[in-house]
Amino acid sequence: MGTLPEFEDTNAIFQGITIDVTDKASYEQSIEFFTSCFDGMKVLRKRGVDGGVVVKETWLGFGPETLSIPPSFELPVSSFAQYGGHASIHLRYDPKDTSLLYKRSSGEFNNEPAPGDSIAYLQLGVPQYRISQMVKYGGNVIDAYGWVNVVSPAGLPIRSIVGIRPDPMMFLAINCADVKQSEEFYNKLGFVRQDYPYARLNSGQGQFEPPQPNKSVYLAPSPNSMGVLLLQNKNKKKAVVPNPVLRSMNVVYNAPGDDGASSSSGAPVNVDPTLMDPSSVPVSFVPLEYLEKEIKFTTKVSAESS
């Protein structure tokens, strides 16, 4: 998968998520939230920066997304933040879409819960997080005892742990009506059971990082890829409610012979969600060559507009 040795054992990786944002204010606040609250997260690239009614997009992460070793990376001098293969959060705001996906509570502080419970949380393992900034930029801090659980300004639940990871974007935790059924779904996409990832050396045995939840299943296409944590819904008789802000999980795959711009039939690449998991989590599939071309193009646009 690409030229990174870490992904030579797979032809697909879970590369990140796309979040639909309700309005311009929430979109701008979400960018500030992620880049100010989680040490090392930054804007990677943008599209639609010229204004108007075009769709506005920002990709956030902890390092280059490219699945090759960046020319600037040099062992042993460079940090993990300069290496390739990082996952990303893709924020998307469509001015023409009037759907109310998430609305923060009125007043000085946001205490509105996430809309839907299909997504338990996106887990980040970072050297430092800033609770004061989470509150400042519209986050709803649920609790912060050893680690923090917060709902982002766009409505996505986040769990953050102080620790060190090659890529701090660790996994997406999904509440499942039936864990076995969900595991079978992801197995068909190339996700297999992997060792549960930790951000701290004591592997969940201390007060600052929880152990793997009981009866949960951790899956990923590769030990070095972002993964999914399947959690049994606490109330088995109650249906899981989809979180509408999650537009898609993004799976990047190696498509031999694809030029990155069109399919083998000459049709444009469709990166919209095409599958739905048993918990109604949308999944999109992105050809590797298409991703690499998009990275180059949108990074160039971001640089020219700054």
PDB file of C-alpha atoms in Angstrom, residues 19-306:
ATOM      1  CA  ILE A  19     -17.618  15.295   9.197  1.00  0.00           C
ATOM      2  CA  ASP A  20     -20.478  17.399   7.831  1.00  0.00           C
ATOM      3  CA  VAL A  21     -20.744  20.724   9.635  1.00  0.00           C
ATOM      4  CA  THR A  22     -24.069  22.560   9.998  1.00  0.00           C
ATOM      5  CA  ASP A  23     -23.045  26.185   9.420  1.00  0.00           C
ATOM      6  CA  LYS A  24     -20.099  28.467   8.733  1.00  0.00           C
ATOM      7  CA  ALA A  25     -19.657  29.470  12.366  1.00  0.00           C
ATOM      8  CA  SER A  26     -19.468  25.839  13.498  1.00  0.00           C
ATOM      9  CA  TYR A  27     -17.088  25.075  10.632  1.00  0.00           C
ATOM     10  CA  GLU A  28     -14.645  27.804  11.626  1.00  0.00           C
ATOM     11  CA  GLN A  29     -15.049  26.984  15.311  1.00  0.00           C
ATOM     12  CA  SER A  30     -14.337  23.302  14.624  1.00  0.00           C
ATOM     13  CA  ILE A  31     -11.021  24.168  12.974  1.00  0.00           C
ATOM     14  CA  GLU A  32     -10.017  26.245  16.012  1.00  0.00           C
ATOM     15  CA  PHE A  33     -11.239  23.511  18.360  1.00  0.00           C
ATOM     16  CA  PHE A  34      -9.122  20.745  16.879  1.00  0.00           C
ATOM     17  CA  THR A  35      -5.967  22.792  16.247  1.00  0.00           C
ATOM     18  CA  SER A  36      -6.034  24.578  19.630  1.00  0.00           C
ATOM     19  CA  CYS A  37      -7.127  21.740  21.914  1.00  0.00           C
ATOM     20  CA  PHE A  38      -5.000  18.782  20.797  1.00  0.00           C
ATOM     21  CA  ASP A  39      -1.240  19.222  20.755  1.00  0.00           C
ATOM     22  CA  GLY A  40       0.181  18.638  17.284  1.00  0.00           C
ATOM     23  CA  MET A  41      -3.035  18.747  15.255  1.00  0.00           C
ATOM     24  CA  LYS A  42      -2.866  21.200  12.376  1.00  0.00           C
ATOM     25  CA  VAL A  43      -4.527  22.162   9.114  1.00  0.00           C
ATOM     26  CA  LEU A  44      -3.117  19.918   6.383  1.00  0.00           C
ATOM     27  CA  ARG A  45      -4.959  21.310   3.362  1.00  0.00           C
ATOM     28  CA  LYS A  46      -8.094  23.152   2.261  1.00  0.00           C
ATOM     29  CA  ARG A  47     -10.516  23.525  -0.628  1.00  0.00           C
ATOM     30  CA  GLY A  48     -13.189  26.153  -1.335  1.00  0.00           C
ATOM     31  CA  VAL A  49     -11.244  28.920   0.383  1.00  0.00           C
ATOM     32  CA  ASP A  50     -12.330  31.610  -2.076  1.00  0.00           C
ATOM     33  CA  GLY A  51     -15.739  32.039  -0.467  1.00  0.00           C
ATOM     34  CA  GLY A  52     -19.123  32.041  -2.168  1.00  0.00           C
ATOM     35  CA  VAL A  53     -21.545  29.124  -2.062  1.00  0.00           C
ATOM     36  CA  VAL A  54     -19.031  26.414  -2.937  1.00  0.00           C
ATOM     37  CA  VAL A  55     -18.463  23.524  -0.538  1.00  0.00           C
ATOM     38  CA  LYS A  56     -15.746  24.424   1.958  1.00  0.00           C
ATOM     39  CA  GLU A  57     -13.398  21.699   3.121  1.00  0.00           C
ATOM     40  CA  THR A  58     -10.521  21.448   5.576  1.00  0.00           C
ATOM     41  CA  TRP A  59      -8.386  18.398   6.323  1.00  0.00           C
ATOM     42  CA  LEU A  60      -6.870  18.220   9.817  1.00  0.00           C
ATOM     43  CA  GLY A  61      -4.283  15.803  11.173  1.00  0.00           C
ATOM     44  CA  PHE A  62      -0.992  15.250  12.937  1.00  0.00           C
ATOM     45  CA  GLY A  63       1.238  14.830   9.893  1.00  0.00           C
ATOM     46  CA  PRO A  64       1.373  14.125   6.140  1.00  0.00           C
ATOM     47  CA  GLU A  65      -1.361  11.907   4.698  1.00  0.00           C
ATOM     48  CA  THR A  66       0.712  10.717   1.740  1.00  0.00           C
ATOM     49  CA  LEU A  67       1.428   6.980   1.762  1.00  0.00           C
ATOM     50  CA  SER A  68       5.042   7.548   0.809  1.00  0.00           C
ATOM     51  CA  ILE A  69       7.994   8.876   2.771  1.00  0.00           C
ATOM     52  CA  PRO A  70       8.046  12.693   2.408  1.00  0.00           C
ATOM     53  CA  PRO A  71      11.280  14.056   0.890  1.00  0.00           C
ATOM     54  CA  SER A  72      11.836  16.217   3.985  1.00  0.00           C
ATOM     55  CA  PHE A  73      11.809  13.211   6.334  1.00  0.00           C
ATOM     56  CA  GLU A  74      15.270  12.179   7.529  1.00  0.00           C
ATOM     57  CA  LEU A  75      16.144   9.450  10.006  1.00  0.00           C
ATOM     58  CA  PRO A  76      16.956   9.805  12.874  1.00  0.00           C
ATOM     59  CA  VAL A  77      16.476  13.578  12.881  1.00  0.00           C
ATOM     60  CA  SER A  78      12.835  13.966  11.841  1.00  0.00           C
ATOM     61  CA  SER A  79       9.872  13.349  14.145  1.00  0.00           C
ATOM     62  CA  PHE A  80       6.859  11.100  13.523  1.00  0.00           C
ATOM     63  CA  ALA A  81       4.925  14.269  12.694  1.00  0.00           C
ATOM     64  CA  GLN A  82       6.972  14.569   9.487  1.00  0.00           C
ATOM     65  CA  TYR A  83       6.444  10.961   8.373  1.00  0.00           C
ATOM     66  CA  GLY A  84       3.736   9.825   5.945  1.00  0.00           C
ATOM     67  CA  GLY A  85       0.639   7.707   6.470  1.00  0.00           C
ATOM     68  CA  HIS A  86      -1.234   9.914   8.929  1.00  0.00           C
ATOM     69  CA  ALA A  87      -5.014   9.736   9.175  1.00  0.00           C
ATOM     70  CA  SER A  88      -7.101  12.898   8.836  1.00  0.00           C
ATOM     71  CA  ILE A  89     -10.337  14.542   9.909  1.00  0.00           C
ATOM     72  CA  HIS A  90     -12.065  16.011   6.874  1.00  0.00           C
ATOM     73  CA  LEU A  91     -14.414  18.874   7.795  1.00  0.00           C
ATOM     74  CA  ARG A  92     -17.017  19.665   5.146  1.00  0.00           C
ATOM     75  CA  TYR A  93     -19.428  22.618   5.066  1.00  0.00           C
ATOM     76  CA  ASP A  94     -21.943  23.011   2.238  1.00  0.00           C
ATOM     77  CA  PRO A  95     -23.572  26.503   2.328  1.00  0.00           C
ATOM     78  CA  LYS A  96     -26.459  25.199   0.194  1.00  0.00           C
ATOM     79  CA  ASP A  97     -27.337  22.415   2.638  1.00  0.00           C
ATOM     80  CA  THR A  98     -29.790  23.670   5.255  1.00  0.00           C
ATOM     81  CA  SER A  99     -29.942  20.429   7.278  1.00  0.00           C
ATOM     82  CA  LEU A 100     -29.577  21.008  11.019  1.00  0.00           C
ATOM     83  CA  LEU A 101     -27.147  18.247  11.962  1.00  0.00           C
ATOM     84  CA  TYR A 102     -26.091  19.554  15.369  1.00  0.00           C
ATOM     85  CA  LYS A 103     -26.975  22.687  17.307  1.00  0.00           C
ATOM     86  CA  ARG A 104     -25.031  23.669  20.377  1.00  0.00           C
ATOM     87  CA  SER A 105     -26.994  24.766  23.440  1.00  0.00           C
ATOM     88  CA  SER A 106     -27.681  28.436  24.029  1.00  0.00           C
ATOM     89  CA  GLY A 107     -25.726  30.370  26.613  1.00  0.00           C
ATOM     90  CA  GLU A 108     -22.043  30.786  27.349  1.00  0.00           C
ATOM     91  CA  PHE A 109     -21.202  27.083  27.578  1.00  0.00           C
ATOM     92  CA  ASN A 110     -22.247  24.266  25.282  1.00  0.00           C
ATOM     93  CA  ASN A 111     -23.849  21.301  27.078  1.00  0.00           C
ATOM     94  CA  GLU A 112     -25.608  19.737  24.100  1.00  0.00           C
ATOM     95  CA  PRO A 113     -24.907  15.978  23.736  1.00  0.00           C
ATOM     96  CA  ALA A 114     -23.906  14.386  20.459  1.00  0.00           C
ATOM     97  CA  PRO A 115     -26.774  13.887  17.992  1.00  0.00           C
ATOM     98  CA  GLY A 116     -27.140  10.109  17.948  1.00  0.00           C
ATOM     99  CA  ASP A 117     -25.126   7.414  19.690  1.00  0.00           C
ATOM    100  CA  SER A 118     -23.717   5.302  16.845  1.00  0.00           C
ATOM    101  CA  ILE A 119     -20.315   6.923  17.365  1.00  0.00           C
ATOM    102  CA  ALA A 120     -19.072   6.403  20.913  1.00  0.00           C
ATOM    103  CA  TYR A 121     -15.949   8.512  20.320  1.00  0.00           C
ATOM    104  CA  LEU A 122     -12.931   9.186  18.151  1.00  0.00           C
ATOM    105  CA  GLN A 123      -9.872   8.396  20.289  1.00  0.00           C
ATOM    106  CA  LEU A 124      -6.804  10.633  20.176  1.00  0.00           C
ATOM    107  CA  GLY A 125      -3.548   9.998  22.028  1.00  0.00           C
ATOM    108  CA  VAL A 126      -1.715  13.319  22.294  1.00  0.00           C
ATOM    109  CA  PRO A 127       1.169  14.743  24.357  1.00  0.00           C
ATOM    110  CA  GLN A 128      -1.170  17.405  25.747  1.00  0.00           C
ATOM    111  CA  TYR A 129      -4.785  18.557  25.499  1.00  0.00           C
ATOM    112  CA  ARG A 130      -6.311  21.824  26.666  1.00  0.00           C
ATOM    113  CA  ILE A 131      -9.702  21.688  28.377  1.00  0.00           C
ATOM    114  CA  SER A 132      -9.978  25.487  28.625  1.00  0.00           C
ATOM    115  CA  GLN A 133      -9.681  25.728  24.839  1.00  0.00           C
ATOM    116  CA  MET A 134     -12.293  23.005  24.381  1.00  0.00           C
ATOM    117  CA  VAL A 135     -14.765  25.117  26.334  1.00  0.00           C
ATOM    118  CA  LYS A 136     -13.683  28.327  24.585  1.00  0.00           C
ATOM    119  CA  TYR A 137     -14.287  26.894  21.106  1.00  0.00           C
ATOM    120  CA  GLY A 138     -17.686  25.359  21.741  1.00  0.00           C
ATOM    121  CA  GLY A 139     -16.877  21.875  22.985  1.00  0.00           C
ATOM    122  CA  ASN A 140     -19.113  20.124  25.496  1.00  0.00           C
ATOM    123  CA  VAL A 141     -16.753  18.614  28.096  1.00  0.00           C
ATOM    124  CA  ILE A 142     -18.550  15.546  29.468  1.00  0.00           C
ATOM    125  CA  ASP A 143     -15.888  14.505  31.984  1.00  0.00           C
ATOM    126  CA  ALA A 144     -12.156  14.852  32.499  1.00  0.00           C
ATOM    127  CA  TYR A 145     -11.003  12.357  35.147  1.00  0.00           C
ATOM    128  CA  GLY A 146      -7.672  10.975  33.935  1.00  0.00           C
ATOM    129  CA  TRP A 147      -8.686  11.478  30.292  1.00  0.00           C
ATOM    130  CA  VAL A 148     -11.228  13.758  28.651  1.00  0.00           C
ATOM    131  CA  ASN A 149     -14.503  13.041  26.869  1.00  0.00           C
ATOM    132  CA  VAL A 150     -15.805  15.990  24.880  1.00  0.00           C
ATOM    133  CA  VAL A 151     -18.348  16.626  22.131  1.00  0.00           C
ATOM    134  CA  SER A 152     -16.787  18.754  19.395  1.00  0.00           C
ATOM    135  CA  PRO A 153     -18.516  21.932  18.096  1.00  0.00           C
ATOM    136  CA  ALA A 154     -19.663  19.918  15.073  1.00  0.00           C
ATOM    137  CA  GLY A 155     -21.246  17.173  17.217  1.00  0.00           C
ATOM    138  CA  LEU A 156     -18.586  14.430  17.096  1.00  0.00           C
ATOM    139  CA  PRO A 157     -17.675  12.772  20.434  1.00  0.00           C
ATOM    140  CA  ILE A 158     -13.934  12.790  21.150  1.00  0.00           C
ATOM    141  CA  ARG A 159     -11.923  10.921  23.771  1.00  0.00           C
ATOM    142  CA  SER A 160      -8.408  12.175  24.317  1.00  0.00           C
ATOM    143  CA  ILE A 161      -5.620  10.587  26.346  1.00  0.00           C
ATOM    144  CA  VAL A 162      -2.263  12.095  27.232  1.00  0.00           C
ATOM    145  CA  GLY A 163       0.253   9.780  25.600  1.00  0.00           C
ATOM    146  CA  ILE A 164       2.475   9.161  22.599  1.00  0.00           C
ATOM    147  CA  ARG A 165       1.507   7.485  19.319  1.00  0.00           C
ATOM    148  CA  PRO A 166       3.186   7.518  15.878  1.00  0.00           C
ATOM    149  CA  ASP A 167      -0.193   8.812  14.686  1.00  0.00           C
ATOM    150  CA  PRO A 168      -2.286  10.245  17.537  1.00  0.00           C
ATOM    151  CA  MET A 169      -5.525   9.493  15.651  1.00  0.00           C
ATOM    152  CA  MET A 170      -5.986   6.021  17.093  1.00  0.00           C
ATOM    153  CA  PHE A 171      -9.428   4.620  16.321  1.00  0.00           C
ATOM    154  CA  LEU A 172     -13.144   5.236  15.908  1.00  0.00           C
ATOM    155  CA  ALA A 173     -15.273   3.592  18.609  1.00  0.00           C
ATOM    156  CA  ILE A 174     -18.670   2.448  17.330  1.00  0.00           C
ATOM    157  CA  ASN A 175     -21.694   1.395  19.377  1.00  0.00           C
ATOM    158  CA  CYS A 176     -23.130  -1.783  17.852  1.00  0.00           C
ATOM    159  CA  ALA A 177     -26.500  -3.463  18.113  1.00  0.00           C
ATOM    160  CA  ASP A 178     -24.624  -6.722  17.473  1.00  0.00           C
ATOM    161  CA  VAL A 179     -20.812  -6.758  17.714  1.00  0.00           C
ATOM    162  CA  LYS A 180     -20.533 -10.102  15.895  1.00  0.00           C
ATOM    163  CA  GLN A 181     -22.560  -8.845  12.951  1.00  0.00           C
ATOM    164  CA  SER A 182     -20.472  -5.666  12.771  1.00  0.00           C
ATOM    165  CA  GLU A 183     -17.241  -7.656  12.930  1.00  0.00           C
ATOM    166  CA  GLU A 184     -18.373  -9.807  10.003  1.00  0.00           C
ATOM    167  CA  PHE A 185     -19.131  -6.642   8.021  1.00  0.00           C
ATOM    168  CA  TYR A 186     -15.672  -5.162   8.609  1.00  0.00           C
ATOM    169  CA  ASN A 187     -13.948  -8.513   7.971  1.00  0.00           C
ATOM    170  CA  LYS A 188     -15.303  -8.339   4.416  1.00  0.00           C
ATOM    171  CA  LEU A 189     -13.571  -4.964   4.032  1.00  0.00           C
ATOM    172  CA  GLY A 190     -10.208  -6.374   5.120  1.00  0.00           C
ATOM    173  CA  PHE A 191     -10.379  -5.333   8.788  1.00  0.00           C
ATOM    174  CA  VAL A 192      -9.115  -8.070  11.104  1.00  0.00           C
ATOM    175  CA  ARG A 193      -8.573  -8.406  14.845  1.00  0.00           C
ATOM    176  CA  GLN A 194      -5.457  -6.597  16.045  1.00  0.00           C
ATOM    177  CA  ASP A 195      -3.883  -5.930  19.433  1.00  0.00           C
ATOM    178  CA  TYR A 196      -5.721  -3.099  21.136  1.00  0.00           C
ATOM    179  CA  PRO A 197      -3.630   0.096  20.833  1.00  0.00           C
ATOM    180  CA  TYR A 198      -2.515   2.100  23.845  1.00  0.00           C
ATOM    181  CA  ALA A 199      -0.972   5.556  24.089  1.00  0.00           C
ATOM    182  CA  ARG A 200       0.830   4.969  27.406  1.00  0.00           C
ATOM    183  CA  LEU A 201       3.420   2.380  28.423  1.00  0.00           C
ATOM    184  CA  ASN A 202       1.324   0.889  31.231  1.00  0.00           C
ATOM    185  CA  SER A 203      -1.227  -0.335  28.644  1.00  0.00           C
ATOM    186  CA  GLY A 204      -4.386   0.745  30.395  1.00  0.00           C
ATOM    187  CA  GLN A 205      -3.351  -0.297  33.909  1.00  0.00           C
ATOM    188  CA  GLY A 206      -3.008   3.225  35.307  1.00  0.00           C
ATOM    189  CA  GLN A 207      -5.374   6.068  36.079  1.00  0.00           C
ATOM    190  CA  PHE A 208      -4.699   8.033  32.883  1.00  0.00           C
ATOM    191  CA  GLU A 209      -5.755   5.530  30.225  1.00  0.00           C
ATOM    192  CA  PRO A 210      -8.572   2.975  30.416  1.00  0.00           C
ATOM    193  CA  PRO A 211      -8.086  -0.693  29.461  1.00  0.00           C
ATOM    194  CA  GLN A 212      -9.820  -2.163  26.450  1.00  0.00           C
ATOM    195  CA  PRO A 213     -13.572  -2.194  27.190  1.00  0.00           C
ATOM    196  CA  ASN A 214     -14.988  -5.565  28.201  1.00  0.00           C
ATOM    197  CA  LYS A 215     -16.343  -7.659  25.299  1.00  0.00           C
ATOM    198  CA  SER A 216     -15.218  -5.086  22.732  1.00  0.00           C
ATOM    199  CA  VAL A 217     -13.461  -6.024  19.482  1.00  0.00           C
ATOM    200  CA  TYR A 218     -10.662  -3.979  17.928  1.00  0.00           C
ATOM    201  CA  LEU A 219     -10.224  -4.280  14.157  1.00  0.00           C
ATOM    202  CA  ALA A 220      -7.902  -2.652  11.626  1.00  0.00           C
ATOM    203  CA  PRO A 221      -6.606  -3.434   8.118  1.00  0.00           C
ATOM    204  CA  SER A 222      -3.051  -3.335   9.471  1.00  0.00           C
ATOM    205  CA  PRO A 223      -1.379  -3.114  12.917  1.00  0.00           C
ATOM    206  CA  ASN A 224      -0.084   0.294  11.816  1.00  0.00           C
ATOM    207  CA  SER A 225      -3.395   1.645  10.518  1.00  0.00           C
ATOM    208  CA  MET A 226      -6.147   3.528  12.279  1.00  0.00           C
ATOM    209  CA  GLY A 227      -8.823   1.068  13.400  1.00  0.00           C
ATOM    210  CA  VAL A 228     -12.367   0.640  14.692  1.00  0.00           C
ATOM    211  CA  LEU A 229     -13.387  -0.412  18.187  1.00  0.00           C
ATOM    212  CA  LEU A 230     -16.697  -2.281  18.219  1.00  0.00           C
ATOM    213  CA  LEU A 231     -18.650  -1.781  21.448  1.00  0.00           C
ATOM    214  CA  GLN A 232     -21.834  -3.589  22.421  1.00  0.00           C
ATOM    215  CA  ASN A 233     -24.674  -1.092  22.795  1.00  0.00           C
ATOM    216  CA  LYS A 234     -25.516  -0.874  26.507  1.00  0.00           C
ATOM    217  CA  ASN A 235     -29.234  -1.322  25.878  1.00  0.00           C
ATOM    218  CA  LYS A 236     -29.552  -4.243  23.463  1.00  0.00           C
ATOM    219  CA  LYS A 237     -33.286  -3.667  23.078  1.00  0.00           C
ATOM    220  CA  LYS A 238     -32.791  -0.074  21.960  1.00  0.00           C
ATOM    221  CA  ALA A 239     -31.745   0.649  18.368  1.00  0.00           C
ATOM    222  CA  VAL A 240     -28.512   2.536  17.792  1.00  0.00           C
ATOM    223  CA  VAL A 241     -29.255   6.078  16.598  1.00  0.00           C
ATOM    224  CA  PRO A 242     -26.994   7.247  13.723  1.00  0.00           C
ATOM    225  CA  ASN A 243     -24.917  10.365  14.341  1.00  0.00           C
ATOM    226  CA  PRO A 244     -25.706  12.513  11.252  1.00  0.00           C
ATOM    227  CA  VAL A 245     -22.530  14.603  11.422  1.00  0.00           C
ATOM    228  CA  LEU A 246     -20.372  11.620  10.443  1.00  0.00           C
ATOM    229  CA  ARG A 247     -20.539  11.699   6.662  1.00  0.00           C
ATOM    230  CA  SER A 248     -18.196   8.738   6.232  1.00  0.00           C
ATOM    231  CA  MET A 249     -15.367   6.539   7.357  1.00  0.00           C
ATOM    232  CA  ASN A 250     -12.772   6.767   4.605  1.00  0.00           C
ATOM    233  CA  VAL A 251     -11.044   3.603   3.413  1.00  0.00           C
ATOM    234  CA  VAL A 252      -8.157   4.171   1.009  1.00  0.00           C
ATOM    235  CA  TYR A 253      -7.394   1.217  -1.231  1.00  0.00           C
ATOM    236  CA  ASN A 254      -4.871   0.274  -3.865  1.00  0.00           C
ATOM    237  CA  ALA A 255      -6.531   0.106  -7.287  1.00  0.00           C
ATOM    238  CA  PRO A 256      -4.039  -1.348  -9.811  1.00  0.00           C
ATOM    239  CA  GLY A 257      -4.123   0.444 -13.140  1.00  0.00           C
ATOM    240  CA  ASP A 258      -6.185   3.367 -11.868  1.00  0.00           C
ATOM    241  CA  ASP A 259      -4.844   6.779 -12.894  1.00  0.00           C
ATOM    242  CA  GLY A 260      -6.440   8.437  -9.883  1.00  0.00           C
ATOM    243  CA  ALA A 261      -8.871  10.562 -11.875  1.00  0.00           C
ATOM    244  CA  SER A 262     -11.293   8.041 -13.322  1.00  0.00           C
ATOM    245  CA  SER A 263     -12.362   4.429 -13.036  1.00  0.00           C
ATOM    246  CA  SER A 264     -11.359   1.763 -15.526  1.00  0.00           C
ATOM    247  CA  SER A 265     -14.548   2.610 -17.463  1.00  0.00           C
ATOM    248  CA  GLY A 266     -13.560   6.280 -17.706  1.00  0.00           C
ATOM    249  CA  ALA A 267     -16.139   7.491 -15.178  1.00  0.00           C
ATOM    250  CA  PRO A 268     -15.112  10.031 -12.491  1.00  0.00           C
ATOM    251  CA  VAL A 269     -14.070   8.614  -9.139  1.00  0.00           C
ATOM    252  CA  ASN A 270     -16.962   8.491  -6.669  1.00  0.00           C
ATOM    253  CA  VAL A 271     -15.744   9.082  -3.122  1.00  0.00           C
ATOM    254  CA  ASP A 272     -19.208   9.497  -1.599  1.00  0.00           C
ATOM    255  CA  PRO A 273     -20.272   6.830   0.919  1.00  0.00           C
ATOM    256  CA  THR A 274     -21.360   3.637  -0.847  1.00  0.00           C
ATOM    257  CA  LEU A 275     -21.825   1.249   2.087  1.00  0.00           C
ATOM    258  CA  MET A 276     -23.465   1.394   5.496  1.00  0.00           C
ATOM    259  CA  ASP A 277     -22.290  -0.742   8.405  1.00  0.00           C
ATOM    260  CA  PRO A 278     -24.846  -2.457  10.730  1.00  0.00           C
ATOM    261  CA  SER A 279     -24.764   0.597  13.029  1.00  0.00           C
ATOM    262  CA  SER A 280     -25.587   2.896  10.075  1.00  0.00           C
ATOM    263  CA  VAL A 281     -22.031   4.235   9.874  1.00  0.00           C
ATOM    264  CA  PRO A 282     -21.362   5.249   6.226  1.00  0.00           C
ATOM    265  CA  VAL A 283     -18.207   3.976   4.526  1.00  0.00           C
ATOM    266  CA  SER A 284     -16.544   5.523   1.474  1.00  0.00           C
ATOM    267  CA  PHE A 285     -13.753   4.068  -0.652  1.00  0.00           C
ATOM    268  CA  VAL A 286     -10.977   6.265  -2.001  1.00  0.00           C
ATOM    269  CA  PRO A 287      -8.437   5.023  -4.586  1.00  0.00           C
ATOM    270  CA  LEU A 288      -4.854   5.625  -3.451  1.00  0.00           C
ATOM    271  CA  GLU A 289      -3.793   7.439  -6.612  1.00  0.00           C
ATOM    272  CA  TYR A 290      -6.813   9.731  -6.358  1.00  0.00           C
ATOM    273  CA  LEU A 291      -5.897  10.567  -2.754  1.00  0.00           C
ATOM    274  CA  GLU A 292      -2.294  11.381  -3.672  1.00  0.00           C
ATOM    275  CA  LYS A 293      -3.385  13.705  -6.485  1.00  0.00           C
ATOM    276  CA  GLU A 294      -5.926  15.398  -4.219  1.00  0.00           C
ATOM    277  CA  ILE A 295      -3.274  15.940  -1.542  1.00  0.00           C
ATOM    278  CA  LYS A 296      -0.966  17.682  -4.025  1.00  0.00           C
ATOM    279  CA  PHE A 297      -3.724  19.816  -5.538  1.00  0.00           C
ATOM    280  CA  THR A 298      -5.421  20.958  -2.314  1.00  0.00           C
ATOM    281  CA  THR A 299      -2.107  21.553  -0.529  1.00  0.00           C
ATOM    282  CA  LYS A 300      -1.057  23.817  -3.406  1.00  0.00           C
ATOM    283  CA  VAL A 301      -4.379  25.703  -3.274  1.00  0.00           C
ATOM    284  CA  SER A 302      -3.996  26.158   0.500  1.00  0.00           C
ATOM    285  CA  ALA A 303      -0.477  27.529   0.087  1.00  0.00           C
ATOM    286  CA  GLU A 304      -1.526  29.966  -2.668  1.00  0.00           C
ATOM    287  CA  SER A 305      -4.459  31.290  -0.626  1.00  0.00           C
ATOM    288  CA  SER A 306      -2.451  31.869   2.551  1.00  0.00           C
TER     289      SER A 306
END
